[in-house]
Coordinates of C-alpha atoms in Angstrom, one line a residue:
M1 CA -0.9 -28.2 -63.0
T2 CA 0.1 -31.3 -64.9
D3 CA -1.4 -31.6 -68.3
D4 CA -3.8 -34.5 -69.0
H5 CA -1.4 -36.2 -71.5
V6 CA 1.4 -36.1 -69.0
R7 CA -0.8 -37.6 -66.2
A8 CA -1.8 -40.3 -68.6
L9 CA 1.8 -41.1 -69.5
R10 CA 2.8 -41.0 -65.8
A11 CA 0.1 -43.5 -65.1
R12 CA 1.3 -45.8 -67.8
V13 CA 4.9 -45.6 -66.6
R14 CA 3.9 -46.2 -63.0
E15 CA 1.9 -49.3 -64.1
F16 CA 5.0 -50.5 -65.9
M17 CA 7.1 -50.0 -62.9
V18 CA 4.8 -51.5 -60.3
D19 CA 3.6 -54.5 -62.4
L20 CA 6.9 -55.4 -64.2
V21 CA 10.0 -53.7 -62.9
E22 CA 9.5 -53.8 -59.1
P23 CA 8.6 -57.6 -59.1
A24 CA 11.8 -58.2 -61.1
E25 CA 14.1 -56.6 -58.6
P26 CA 15.1 -59.7 -56.7
T27 CA 16.4 -61.3 -59.9
L28 CA 18.0 -58.1 -61.1
H29 CA 19.8 -57.7 -57.8
G30 CA 21.4 -61.1 -58.3
G31 CA 23.1 -60.1 -61.5
G32 CA 24.5 -62.6 -64.0
A33 CA 22.9 -64.1 -67.1
A34 CA 19.4 -64.4 -65.5
A35 CA 19.4 -60.7 -64.7
E36 CA 20.6 -59.7 -68.1
A37 CA 18.0 -61.8 -69.9
L38 CA 15.2 -60.3 -67.6
M39 CA 16.4 -56.8 -68.2
A40 CA 16.5 -57.4 -72.0
D41 CA 12.9 -58.6 -71.8
L42 CA 11.8 -55.5 -69.8
Q43 CA 13.4 -53.3 -72.4
R44 CA 11.6 -55.2 -75.1
Q45 CA 8.3 -54.7 -73.3
A46 CA 9.0 -51.0 -72.8
R47 CA 9.6 -50.6 -76.6
D48 CA 6.4 -52.5 -77.4
A49 CA 4.5 -50.3 -75.0
G50 CA 5.8 -47.1 -76.6
L51 CA 7.6 -46.1 -73.4
W52 CA 11.2 -46.4 -74.6
A53 CA 13.6 -43.4 -74.3
I54 CA 10.7 -41.1 -74.0
G55 CA 12.8 -38.1 -72.8
H56 CA 15.3 -38.4 -75.7
P57 CA 14.9 -36.0 -78.7
K58 CA 13.1 -37.5 -81.6
H59 CA 16.0 -36.9 -84.0
L60 CA 18.0 -39.3 -81.9
G61 CA 15.3 -42.0 -81.9
G62 CA 13.6 -41.0 -78.7
G63 CA 10.1 -40.1 -77.7
G64 CA 10.8 -36.3 -77.8
L65 CA 9.0 -35.6 -74.5
P66 CA 9.6 -32.0 -73.5
F67 CA 11.8 -31.4 -70.5
L68 CA 9.1 -30.4 -68.1
D69 CA 6.9 -33.2 -69.0
Y70 CA 9.8 -35.7 -68.7
V71 CA 10.5 -34.3 -65.2
H72 CA 7.0 -35.4 -64.1
V73 CA 7.4 -38.9 -65.7
N74 CA 10.9 -39.3 -64.3
E75 CA 9.4 -39.2 -60.8
V76 CA 7.5 -42.4 -61.2
Q77 CA 10.3 -44.0 -63.2
G78 CA 12.4 -43.5 -60.1
R79 CA 10.4 -45.9 -57.9
S80 CA 13.0 -48.5 -58.8
E81 CA 16.8 -48.2 -59.3
Y82 CA 16.3 -50.2 -62.5
G83 CA 13.7 -47.9 -64.0
Q84 CA 16.1 -45.9 -66.1
V85 CA 17.6 -48.9 -67.7
A86 CA 14.4 -50.7 -68.3
L87 CA 12.9 -47.7 -70.0
G88 CA 16.0 -46.7 -71.9
T89 CA 16.4 -43.2 -70.3
F90 CA 19.7 -43.9 -68.5
T91 CA 21.7 -42.5 -71.5
L92 CA 19.8 -39.2 -71.7
Q93 CA 22.5 -36.9 -70.2
D94 CA 25.3 -38.5 -72.3
S95 CA 23.3 -38.5 -75.5
L96 CA 22.4 -34.8 -75.1
M97 CA 26.1 -34.0 -74.4
L98 CA 27.3 -36.0 -77.5
D99 CA 24.6 -34.4 -79.6
R100 CA 25.7 -30.9 -78.8
Y101 CA 29.5 -31.3 -78.6
A102 CA 30.8 -34.5 -80.2
S103 CA 32.5 -34.5 -83.6
Q104 CA 30.5 -36.1 -86.5
E105 CA 32.7 -39.2 -86.2
W106 CA 31.6 -39.9 -82.6
R107 CA 28.0 -38.8 -83.2
S108 CA 27.8 -41.5 -85.9
A109 CA 29.6 -44.1 -83.9
Y110 CA 27.9 -43.6 -80.5
L111 CA 24.9 -41.4 -80.5
E112 CA 22.0 -43.4 -81.9
P113 CA 23.4 -46.7 -80.6
I114 CA 23.4 -45.6 -77.0
V115 CA 19.8 -44.3 -77.3
R116 CA 18.9 -47.8 -78.5
A117 CA 20.8 -49.2 -75.5
E118 CA 23.1 -51.2 -77.8
F119 CA 25.9 -50.4 -75.3
W120 CA 26.5 -48.2 -72.2
P121 CA 28.2 -44.9 -72.0
S122 CA 30.1 -43.8 -68.8
F123 CA 31.4 -40.6 -67.4
A124 CA 34.6 -40.1 -65.3
M125 CA 35.2 -37.1 -63.1
T126 CA 35.9 -38.1 -59.5
E127 CA 39.4 -39.3 -58.4
P128 CA 40.6 -41.2 -55.4
G129 CA 42.8 -39.2 -53.0
V130 CA 41.3 -35.9 -54.2
A131 CA 38.5 -34.0 -52.5
G132 CA 35.5 -34.7 -54.8
S133 CA 33.9 -31.5 -53.6
D134 CA 36.6 -29.4 -55.3
P135 CA 37.0 -30.6 -58.9
T136 CA 39.7 -28.0 -59.5
L137 CA 42.0 -30.4 -57.7
L138 CA 41.6 -33.1 -60.4
Q139 CA 45.0 -34.5 -61.4
T140 CA 44.3 -36.7 -64.4
S141 CA 45.9 -35.0 -67.4
A142 CA 46.0 -35.1 -71.2
V143 CA 48.8 -33.7 -73.3
V144 CA 49.0 -33.2 -77.1
D145 CA 51.4 -35.5 -79.0
G146 CA 51.1 -34.9 -82.7
D147 CA 47.4 -35.5 -83.6
S148 CA 46.6 -37.3 -80.4
W149 CA 45.8 -36.8 -76.7
V150 CA 47.9 -38.8 -74.3
I151 CA 46.0 -39.3 -71.0
N152 CA 47.4 -40.4 -67.7
G153 CA 45.7 -40.6 -64.3
R154 CA 43.2 -42.5 -62.2
K155 CA 39.4 -42.1 -61.8
W156 CA 36.9 -43.9 -59.7
F157 CA 33.1 -44.1 -59.3
T158 CA 32.9 -44.5 -63.1
T159 CA 29.4 -46.0 -63.2
G160 CA 28.9 -48.6 -65.8
A161 CA 32.5 -48.9 -66.9
Q162 CA 32.5 -52.7 -67.1
R163 CA 29.6 -52.5 -69.6
A164 CA 30.5 -49.2 -71.4
R165 CA 31.8 -48.9 -74.9
Y166 CA 33.4 -45.5 -74.0
T167 CA 34.0 -43.2 -71.1
T168 CA 33.9 -39.4 -71.2
V169 CA 36.8 -38.3 -69.1
M170 CA 37.4 -34.9 -67.4
V171 CA 41.1 -34.2 -67.7
R172 CA 43.5 -31.3 -67.1
T173 CA 44.7 -30.0 -70.5
E174 CA 45.7 -26.4 -69.9
T175 CA 48.6 -25.2 -67.7
D176 CA 48.4 -21.4 -68.0
A177 CA 44.6 -20.8 -68.1
P178 CA 42.2 -19.8 -65.3
V179 CA 41.5 -22.9 -63.2
H180 CA 37.9 -23.3 -64.4
E181 CA 39.2 -23.1 -68.0
S182 CA 41.9 -25.7 -67.4
F183 CA 40.0 -28.9 -68.0
S184 CA 38.5 -30.6 -71.1
L185 CA 36.2 -33.6 -71.7
I186 CA 37.7 -36.4 -73.9
I187 CA 36.0 -39.6 -75.2
V188 CA 38.1 -42.7 -74.4
P189 CA 37.0 -46.1 -75.9
T190 CA 37.2 -48.6 -73.1
S191 CA 38.9 -51.0 -75.5
D192 CA 42.1 -48.9 -75.4
P193 CA 44.9 -51.0 -74.0
G194 CA 45.8 -48.2 -71.5
Y195 CA 42.3 -48.2 -70.1
R196 CA 42.4 -50.6 -67.2
I197 CA 39.7 -51.3 -64.7
V198 CA 41.3 -51.8 -61.3
R199 CA 38.2 -52.8 -59.3
D200 CA 34.5 -52.6 -58.9
T201 CA 34.2 -50.4 -55.8
A202 CA 31.6 -51.6 -53.3
V203 CA 29.3 -48.8 -52.1
L204 CA 27.9 -49.5 -48.6
G205 CA 28.3 -53.2 -49.3
L206 CA 26.6 -53.1 -52.8
V207 CA 28.7 -54.0 -55.8
E208 CA 27.1 -52.2 -58.7
D209 CA 29.7 -51.3 -61.3
H210 CA 31.2 -48.2 -59.7
C211 CA 34.6 -48.7 -61.1
E212 CA 38.1 -47.5 -60.4
V213 CA 40.0 -47.0 -63.7
V214 CA 43.6 -46.3 -64.5
Y215 CA 44.5 -44.4 -67.6
D216 CA 48.0 -45.4 -68.6
D217 CA 49.3 -43.5 -71.6
V218 CA 45.9 -43.8 -73.2
R219 CA 46.2 -42.4 -76.7
V220 CA 43.2 -41.1 -78.6
P221 CA 42.7 -38.6 -81.5
L222 CA 42.4 -34.9 -80.8
T223 CA 38.9 -35.2 -82.4
N224 CA 37.8 -37.1 -79.4
S225 CA 37.4 -33.8 -77.5
L226 CA 33.9 -32.7 -76.6
G227 CA 33.7 -29.0 -77.4
P228 CA 36.7 -26.7 -77.3
R229 CA 39.7 -27.1 -75.1
G230 CA 39.2 -25.8 -71.6
A231 CA 35.4 -26.0 -71.8
G232 CA 35.2 -29.2 -69.7
F233 CA 33.7 -27.4 -66.6
R234 CA 31.1 -25.5 -68.6
I235 CA 30.0 -28.6 -70.4
A236 CA 29.9 -30.7 -67.2
Q237 CA 27.7 -28.1 -65.6
E238 CA 25.3 -28.2 -68.5
R239 CA 25.2 -31.9 -68.0
L240 CA 24.8 -31.7 -64.2
G241 CA 22.1 -29.0 -63.9
P242 CA 19.2 -31.0 -65.4
G243 CA 20.8 -34.2 -64.1
R244 CA 20.3 -32.9 -60.5
I245 CA 16.7 -32.3 -61.2
F246 CA 16.3 -35.8 -62.6
H247 CA 18.1 -37.2 -59.6
A248 CA 15.8 -35.3 -57.2
M249 CA 12.6 -36.5 -59.0
R250 CA 13.8 -40.1 -59.0
W251 CA 14.5 -39.8 -55.3
L252 CA 11.0 -38.5 -54.8
G253 CA 9.7 -41.6 -56.6
Q254 CA 11.6 -43.8 -54.2
A255 CA 10.3 -41.6 -51.3
Q256 CA 6.7 -42.1 -52.5
R257 CA 7.3 -45.9 -52.7
A258 CA 8.7 -45.9 -49.1
F259 CA 5.7 -43.7 -48.0
D260 CA 3.3 -46.2 -49.6
L261 CA 5.0 -49.1 -47.8
M262 CA 4.9 -47.3 -44.5
C263 CA 1.2 -46.3 -44.7
E264 CA 0.2 -49.8 -45.8
R265 CA 2.2 -51.3 -42.9
L266 CA 0.6 -49.0 -40.4
N267 CA -2.9 -50.0 -41.4
A268 CA -2.1 -53.7 -41.6
R269 CA -0.1 -54.2 -38.3
S270 CA -1.4 -54.1 -34.7
A271 CA 0.6 -54.0 -31.5
H272 CA -0.2 -53.4 -27.8
G273 CA -3.9 -53.6 -28.3
S274 CA -4.4 -51.3 -31.3
S275 CA -3.5 -50.7 -34.9
L276 CA -0.2 -49.0 -35.5
A277 CA -2.1 -46.4 -37.5
A278 CA -3.9 -45.4 -34.4
K279 CA -0.7 -44.5 -32.5
Q280 CA 0.2 -40.9 -32.4
L281 CA 4.0 -41.4 -32.8
M282 CA 3.3 -43.4 -36.0
Q283 CA 1.0 -40.6 -37.2
Q284 CA 3.9 -38.2 -36.7
H285 CA 6.0 -40.3 -39.1
V286 CA 3.2 -40.0 -41.7
F287 CA 2.7 -36.3 -41.3
D288 CA 6.5 -35.5 -41.4
S289 CA 7.0 -37.7 -44.5
F290 CA 4.0 -36.1 -46.3
T291 CA 5.2 -32.6 -45.7
E292 CA 8.8 -33.3 -46.7
I293 CA 7.9 -35.1 -49.9
Q294 CA 5.4 -32.4 -50.9
S295 CA 7.9 -29.6 -50.1
A296 CA 10.8 -31.2 -51.9
R297 CA 8.5 -32.0 -54.9
L298 CA 7.3 -28.4 -55.3
M299 CA 10.8 -27.1 -54.9
T300 CA 12.1 -29.4 -57.6
L301 CA 9.3 -28.6 -60.1
A302 CA 9.8 -24.9 -59.5
A303 CA 13.5 -25.2 -60.4
A304 CA 12.6 -27.3 -63.4
R305 CA 10.3 -24.6 -64.7
R306 CA 12.9 -21.9 -64.3
M307 CA 15.5 -24.0 -66.1
D308 CA 13.0 -24.7 -68.9
A309 CA 12.6 -20.9 -69.2
G310 CA 16.3 -20.5 -69.8
D311 CA 17.4 -19.7 -66.2
Q312 CA 20.4 -21.6 -64.8
A313 CA 18.4 -21.7 -61.5
R314 CA 21.6 -22.3 -59.5
V315 CA 20.1 -21.4 -56.1
E316 CA 17.1 -23.5 -56.7
I317 CA 19.0 -26.5 -58.0
G318 CA 21.5 -26.4 -55.2
A319 CA 18.8 -26.3 -52.6
L320 CA 16.6 -29.0 -54.2
K321 CA 19.6 -31.4 -54.4
V322 CA 20.1 -31.2 -50.7
A323 CA 16.4 -31.2 -49.9
G324 CA 15.7 -34.1 -52.2
A325 CA 18.5 -36.3 -50.7
R326 CA 17.4 -35.5 -47.1
T327 CA 13.8 -36.2 -47.9
L328 CA 14.6 -39.6 -49.4
H329 CA 16.7 -40.4 -46.4
N330 CA 14.2 -39.3 -43.8
V331 CA 11.2 -41.0 -45.4
V332 CA 13.0 -44.3 -45.9
D333 CA 14.3 -44.1 -42.3
R334 CA 10.8 -43.7 -40.9
A335 CA 9.5 -46.5 -43.1
L336 CA 12.3 -48.7 -41.7
Q337 CA 11.3 -47.8 -38.2
V338 CA 7.7 -48.7 -38.9
Y339 CA 8.7 -52.1 -40.4
G340 CA 11.0 -52.9 -37.5
A341 CA 13.5 -55.8 -38.0
E342 CA 11.8 -56.9 -41.3
G343 CA 12.7 -53.6 -42.9
L344 CA 16.4 -54.3 -42.3
T345 CA 16.2 -57.5 -44.3
D346 CA 16.0 -58.0 -48.1
D347 CA 12.3 -59.0 -47.7
T348 CA 11.4 -55.4 -48.5
P349 CA 13.1 -52.9 -50.8
L350 CA 13.8 -50.5 -47.9
S351 CA 17.3 -51.8 -47.1
R352 CA 18.7 -51.0 -50.5
M353 CA 16.7 -47.8 -50.7
Y354 CA 18.3 -46.7 -47.4
R355 CA 21.8 -47.2 -48.8
T356 CA 20.8 -45.3 -51.9
A357 CA 19.5 -42.5 -49.7
R358 CA 22.8 -42.2 -47.9
F359 CA 24.7 -42.2 -51.1
A360 CA 22.4 -39.5 -52.5
R361 CA 24.0 -37.0 -50.2
F362 CA 27.2 -37.3 -52.3
Y363 CA 25.8 -37.6 -55.8
D364 CA 26.7 -34.6 -58.0
G365 CA 28.4 -32.8 -55.1
A366 CA 28.3 -33.3 -51.4
D367 CA 25.4 -31.6 -49.5
E368 CA 27.8 -29.3 -47.7
V369 CA 29.1 -27.8 -51.0
H370 CA 25.6 -27.0 -52.1
V371 CA 24.6 -25.5 -48.8
E372 CA 27.6 -23.2 -48.9
S373 CA 27.1 -22.3 -52.5
V374 CA 23.4 -21.4 -52.1
A375 CA 24.0 -19.4 -48.9
K376 CA 26.8 -17.4 -50.5
R377 CA 24.7 -16.6 -53.5
L378 CA 21.8 -15.4 -51.3
L379 CA 24.1 -13.4 -49.1
R380 CA 25.9 -11.7 -52.0
R381 CA 22.5 -10.6 -53.3
Y382 CA 21.7 -8.9 -49.9
A383 CA 25.2 -7.4 -49.7
S384 CA 24.6 -5.7 -53.1
G385 CA 21.5 -4.1 -51.7
D386 CA 19.1 -6.5 -53.4
R387 CA 17.0 -9.2 -51.8
W388 CA 15.6 -12.7 -52.6
E389 CA 12.0 -12.3 -53.5
F390 CA 10.4 -15.8 -53.0
G391 CA 7.3 -14.9 -54.9
D392 CA 9.4 -14.2 -58.0
H393 CA 11.1 -17.6 -57.9

């Protein structure tokens, strides 16, 4: 059950999204000065409405909403790709990481300003030419030279790099440690002369600040490390676990929006002598979409509850990541089918949502990696003589 105060907050966020953010999308898609001015105005209105950074801890200047409550709110915030930025929650994972692991110097320089959205953070892990599904193959390295790290390598899909004040980079720092203890996270100011953006990589035709970046003898102080040497994988997993739940809830928000559009279209459009809503094949689209959204939603909320209770919930999180991406894809695909040719144009949000849905199957690990990981964990349990008791999870 969702508490009354969370339902009320969800309703306020949904109203903000439907009345203000979604109508602004055509201008925001266009980029440039007009988009920046409009986004700044949306952020001002979010602050005035008491909806700014509601998931951030209070000691960082946020709303202090508990994790489980924020998961519910994050769903309606996800109705638009611009929801996170408009409501100031796009920095949550980075601010929590800095709060826990950064030196006092970087906490002072970056932490509260990114919560206020004075500038963007960015995170760099994936590399071109290296299988992203196996991060142990990452080649970007950092070596100690006096009191500095010297970083060399190349990263891509560094989201927000063109606007970011800094990038947290996953680099290989250890040569004689176990592979999962061989990498560290290091803060790199984007103003460093060795930090060079090569291109903004188009994703399914959309150019949205997914940058390829070269690190050419980048030199930063040893104090730019996040946590101890060799802890990069562990810290990244702490970042990715709740992040996958947030992703899945936002995908459900978009799936809900596509479902709304589909049902409204079915009731409004007629063909071949009757309403589309009266046709059984169209009713099948509604039924399948409803059951998939409901199933993925309950799966995601169950995983969030386990994580909130202190469980890593790796089986549940791996499963929901795949289920959430598939659900978004399937629902948007059906909505496109209902809309016909119009759905393929930019006259509806479905075209961009469809591209987002396809990309979702790569976010935070390809679906195939999560499928394999979940199956292996379940099978190991049975091999040990135990079993998976669904009622206990």
